[in-house]
Short mmCIF file of C-alpha atoms and ligand atoms in Angstrom, two decimals:
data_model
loop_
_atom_site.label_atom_id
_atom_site.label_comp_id
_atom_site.label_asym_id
_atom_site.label_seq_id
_atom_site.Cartn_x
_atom_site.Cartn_y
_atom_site.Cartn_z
CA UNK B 486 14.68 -30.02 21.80
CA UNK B 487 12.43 -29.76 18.80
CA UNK B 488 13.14 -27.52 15.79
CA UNK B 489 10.14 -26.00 14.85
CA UNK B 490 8.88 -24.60 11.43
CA UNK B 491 8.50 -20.97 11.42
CA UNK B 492 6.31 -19.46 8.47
CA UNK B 493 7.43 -18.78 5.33
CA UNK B 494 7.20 -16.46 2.62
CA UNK B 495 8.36 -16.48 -1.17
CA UNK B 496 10.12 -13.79 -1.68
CA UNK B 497 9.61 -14.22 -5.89
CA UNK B 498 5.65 -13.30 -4.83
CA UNK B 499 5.46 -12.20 -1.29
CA UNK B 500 2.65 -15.08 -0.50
CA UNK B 501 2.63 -16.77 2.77
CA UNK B 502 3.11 -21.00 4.08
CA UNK B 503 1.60 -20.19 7.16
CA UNK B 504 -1.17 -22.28 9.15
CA UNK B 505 -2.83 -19.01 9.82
CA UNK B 506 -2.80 -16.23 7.11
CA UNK B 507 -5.53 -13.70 7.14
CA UNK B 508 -6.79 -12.31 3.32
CA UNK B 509 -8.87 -8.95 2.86
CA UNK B 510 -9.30 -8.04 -0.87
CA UNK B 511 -10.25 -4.51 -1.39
CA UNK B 512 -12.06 -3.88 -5.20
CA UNK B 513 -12.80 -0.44 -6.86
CA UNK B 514 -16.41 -0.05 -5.41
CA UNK B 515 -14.18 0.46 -1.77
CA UNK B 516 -12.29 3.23 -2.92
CA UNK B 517 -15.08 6.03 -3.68
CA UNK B 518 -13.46 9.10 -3.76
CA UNK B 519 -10.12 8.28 -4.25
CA UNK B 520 -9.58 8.17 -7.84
CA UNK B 521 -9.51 11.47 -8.81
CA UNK B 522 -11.79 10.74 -12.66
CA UNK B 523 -14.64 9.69 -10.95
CA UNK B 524 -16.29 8.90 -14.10
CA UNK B 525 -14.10 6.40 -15.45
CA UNK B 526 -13.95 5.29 -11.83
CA UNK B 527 -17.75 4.62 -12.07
CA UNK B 528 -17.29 2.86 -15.67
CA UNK B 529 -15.55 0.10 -13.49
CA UNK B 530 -17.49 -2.78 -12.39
CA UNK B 531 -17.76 -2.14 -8.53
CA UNK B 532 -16.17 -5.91 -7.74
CA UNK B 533 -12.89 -5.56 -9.45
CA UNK B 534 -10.33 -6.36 -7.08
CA UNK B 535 -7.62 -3.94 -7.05
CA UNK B 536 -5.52 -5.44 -3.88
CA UNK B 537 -5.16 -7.38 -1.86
CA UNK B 538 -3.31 -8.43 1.61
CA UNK B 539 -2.46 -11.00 3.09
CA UNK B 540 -0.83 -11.59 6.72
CA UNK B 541 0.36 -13.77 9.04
CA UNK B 542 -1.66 -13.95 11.91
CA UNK B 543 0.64 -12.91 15.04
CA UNK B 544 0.48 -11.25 18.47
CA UNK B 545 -1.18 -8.00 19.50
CA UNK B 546 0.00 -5.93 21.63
CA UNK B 547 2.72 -3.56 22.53
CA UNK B 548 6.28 -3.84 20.97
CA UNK B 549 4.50 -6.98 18.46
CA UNK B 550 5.11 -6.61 15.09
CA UNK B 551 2.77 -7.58 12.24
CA UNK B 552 3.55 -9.11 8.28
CA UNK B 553 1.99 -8.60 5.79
CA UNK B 554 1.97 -8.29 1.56
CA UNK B 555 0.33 -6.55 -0.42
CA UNK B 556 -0.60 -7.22 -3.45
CA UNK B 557 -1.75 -4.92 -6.35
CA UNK B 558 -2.72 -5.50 -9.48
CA UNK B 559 -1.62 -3.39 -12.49
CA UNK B 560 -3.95 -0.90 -14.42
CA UNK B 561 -5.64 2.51 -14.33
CA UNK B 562 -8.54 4.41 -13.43
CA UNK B 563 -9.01 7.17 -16.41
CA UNK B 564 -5.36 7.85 -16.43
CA UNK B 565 -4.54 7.76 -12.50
CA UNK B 566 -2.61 4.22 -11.63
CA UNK B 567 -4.10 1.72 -9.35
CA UNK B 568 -2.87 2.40 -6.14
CA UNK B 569 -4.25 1.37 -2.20
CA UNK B 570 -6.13 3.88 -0.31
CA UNK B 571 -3.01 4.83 1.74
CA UNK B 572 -3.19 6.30 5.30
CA UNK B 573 -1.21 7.36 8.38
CA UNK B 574 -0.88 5.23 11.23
CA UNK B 575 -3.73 5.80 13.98
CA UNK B 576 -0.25 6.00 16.48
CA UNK B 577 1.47 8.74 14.16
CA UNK B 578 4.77 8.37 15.39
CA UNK B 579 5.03 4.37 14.60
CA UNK B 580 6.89 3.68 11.29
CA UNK B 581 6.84 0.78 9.12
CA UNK B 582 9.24 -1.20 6.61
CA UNK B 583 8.29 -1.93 3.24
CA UNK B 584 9.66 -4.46 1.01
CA UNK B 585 9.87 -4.48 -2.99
CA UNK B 586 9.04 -8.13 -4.20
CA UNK B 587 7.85 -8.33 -7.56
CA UNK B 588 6.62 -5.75 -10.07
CA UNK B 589 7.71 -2.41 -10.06
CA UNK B 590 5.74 0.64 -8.83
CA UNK B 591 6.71 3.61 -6.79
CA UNK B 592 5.59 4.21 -2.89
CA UNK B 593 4.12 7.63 -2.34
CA UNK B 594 5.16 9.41 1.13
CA UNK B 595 3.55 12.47 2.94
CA UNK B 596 3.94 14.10 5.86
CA UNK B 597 2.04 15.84 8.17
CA UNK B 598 2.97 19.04 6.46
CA UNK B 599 1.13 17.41 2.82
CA UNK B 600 5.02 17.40 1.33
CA UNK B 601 5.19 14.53 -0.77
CA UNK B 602 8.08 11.97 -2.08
CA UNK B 603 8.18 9.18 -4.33
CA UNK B 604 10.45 6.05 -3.97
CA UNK B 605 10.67 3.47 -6.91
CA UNK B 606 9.32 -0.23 -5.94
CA UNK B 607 11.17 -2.64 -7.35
CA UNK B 608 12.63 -6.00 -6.53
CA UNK B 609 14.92 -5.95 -3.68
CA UNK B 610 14.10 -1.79 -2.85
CA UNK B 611 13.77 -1.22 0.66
CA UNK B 612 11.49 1.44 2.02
CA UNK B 613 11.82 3.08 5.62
CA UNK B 614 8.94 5.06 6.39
CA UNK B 615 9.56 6.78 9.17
CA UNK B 616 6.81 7.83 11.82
CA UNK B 617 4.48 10.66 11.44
CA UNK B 618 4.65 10.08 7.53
CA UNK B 619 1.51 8.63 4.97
CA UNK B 620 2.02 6.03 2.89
CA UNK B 621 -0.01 4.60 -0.05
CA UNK B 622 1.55 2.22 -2.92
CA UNK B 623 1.22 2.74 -6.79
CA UNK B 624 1.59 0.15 -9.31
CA UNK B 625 3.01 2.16 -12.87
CA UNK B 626 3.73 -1.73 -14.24
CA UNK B 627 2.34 -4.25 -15.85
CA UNK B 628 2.39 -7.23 -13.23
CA UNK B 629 1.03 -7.62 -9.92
CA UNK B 630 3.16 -4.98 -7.51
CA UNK B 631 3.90 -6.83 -4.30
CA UNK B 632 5.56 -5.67 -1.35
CA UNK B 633 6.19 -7.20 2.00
CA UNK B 634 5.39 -4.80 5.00
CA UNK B 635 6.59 -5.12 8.99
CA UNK B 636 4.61 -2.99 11.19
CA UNK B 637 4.19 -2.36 15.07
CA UNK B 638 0.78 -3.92 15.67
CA UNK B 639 -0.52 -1.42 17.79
CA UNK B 640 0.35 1.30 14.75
CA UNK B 641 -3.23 1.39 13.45
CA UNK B 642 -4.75 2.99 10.43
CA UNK B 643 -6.04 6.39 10.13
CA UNK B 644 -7.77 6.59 6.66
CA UNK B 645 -9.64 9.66 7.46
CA UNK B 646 -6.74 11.90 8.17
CA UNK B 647 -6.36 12.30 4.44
CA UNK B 648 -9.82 12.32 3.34
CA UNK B 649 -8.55 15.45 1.04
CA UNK B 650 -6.42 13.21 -0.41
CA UNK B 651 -2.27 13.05 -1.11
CA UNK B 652 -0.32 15.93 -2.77
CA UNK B 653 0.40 14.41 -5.43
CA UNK B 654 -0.96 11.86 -8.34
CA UNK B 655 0.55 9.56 -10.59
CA UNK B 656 -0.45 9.31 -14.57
CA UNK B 657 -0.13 8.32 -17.94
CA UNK B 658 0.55 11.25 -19.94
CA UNK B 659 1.90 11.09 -23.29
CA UNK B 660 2.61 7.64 -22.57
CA UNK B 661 4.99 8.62 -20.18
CA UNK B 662 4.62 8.32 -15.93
CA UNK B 663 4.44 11.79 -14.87
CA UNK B 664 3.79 12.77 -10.99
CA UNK B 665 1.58 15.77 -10.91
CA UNK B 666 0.56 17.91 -7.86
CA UNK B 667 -2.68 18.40 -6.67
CA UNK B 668 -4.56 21.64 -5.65
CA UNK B 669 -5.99 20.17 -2.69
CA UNK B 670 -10.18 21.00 -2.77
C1 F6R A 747 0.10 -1.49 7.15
C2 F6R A 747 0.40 -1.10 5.75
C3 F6R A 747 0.01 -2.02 4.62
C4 F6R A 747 -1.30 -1.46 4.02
C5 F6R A 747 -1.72 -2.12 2.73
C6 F6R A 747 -3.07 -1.64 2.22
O1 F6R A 747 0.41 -0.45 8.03
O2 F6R A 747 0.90 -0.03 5.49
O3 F6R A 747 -0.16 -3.33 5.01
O4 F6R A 747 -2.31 -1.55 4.98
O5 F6R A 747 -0.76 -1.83 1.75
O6 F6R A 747 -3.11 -0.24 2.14
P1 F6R A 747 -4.26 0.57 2.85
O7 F6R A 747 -4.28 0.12 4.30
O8 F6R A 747 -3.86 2.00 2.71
O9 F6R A 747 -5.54 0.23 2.19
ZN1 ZN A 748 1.08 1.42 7.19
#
């Protein structure tokens, strides 16, 4: 029998040998409203890229899974951290794994109640978000934050469930990363 090659992935950067890996880059001009100094938001050209993800390309479907990394680069909108958009799954109850790879960040967790954790992203961390429960990633570093992600395929995204946005925001204050809580509105 033959031994085939499955796909790879470096875990020093989280990128893909694959024959099929699907990229979507999402820059600052995506993310209206999510930032919450919209004017320094607006001072950044609209095409910077802020992640980016890239997966394997795999099956569909009930009980499939899906791989992906994400990618995001380090700096700050006014003095909010880069961070994805962040969503629940469109299936709430489905959960997901995240991987720390490189960089060093925290991942921000909500549930449907808006009460909010932090977990530090590092190297190594391992994240088990469990189902009914938002998640959005937050690079407080200086590198490129990349984590590796396995996900039911038929989870789905639901962006629009926290169009109010998460309970709480990460800064620079004083130099310092501070986690502050929003009044929602
Ligand atoms: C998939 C997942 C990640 C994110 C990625 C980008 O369920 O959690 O692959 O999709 O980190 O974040 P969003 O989708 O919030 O823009
Ligand atoms: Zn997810």
């Amino acid at each position: 029998f033959p031994f085939f090659m499955p796909p790879g992935v470096a875990f020093t950067n989280g990128h893909f040998t694959a024959e099929n890996i699907i990229t979507k880059v999402t820059h600052s001009g995506d993310l209206a409203g999510i930032f919450h100094d919209q004017t320094a938001w607006r001072a950044i050209p609209s095409e910077t890229p802020i992640y980016q993800v890239e997966m394997l390309s795999s099956a569909q479907g009930e009980g499939e899974l899906y791989v992906g990394t994400t990618h995001l680069n380090p700096g700050r909108v006014g003095d909010e951290f880069y961070m994805t958009r962040g969503h629940f799954h469109q299936r709430r109850e489905q959960g997901e794994v995240y991987f720390g790879l490189r960089g060093s960040g925290l991942l921000l967790l909500q549930n449907e109640q808006g009460e909010a954790r932090l977990e530090e992203v590092s190297p190594g961390s391992v994240h088990i978000i469990p189902g009914l429960t938002a998640h959005r990633l937050i690079n407080t570093g200086t590198e490129v934050l990349s984590a590796l992600a396995v996900w039911p395929s038929i989870a789905g995204h639901d962006y629009a469930a926290l169009a109010q946005g998460f309970a709480l925001r990460v800064v620079l204050h004083d130099g310092k990363i501070q986690a502050k809580e929003v009044q929602n509105g």
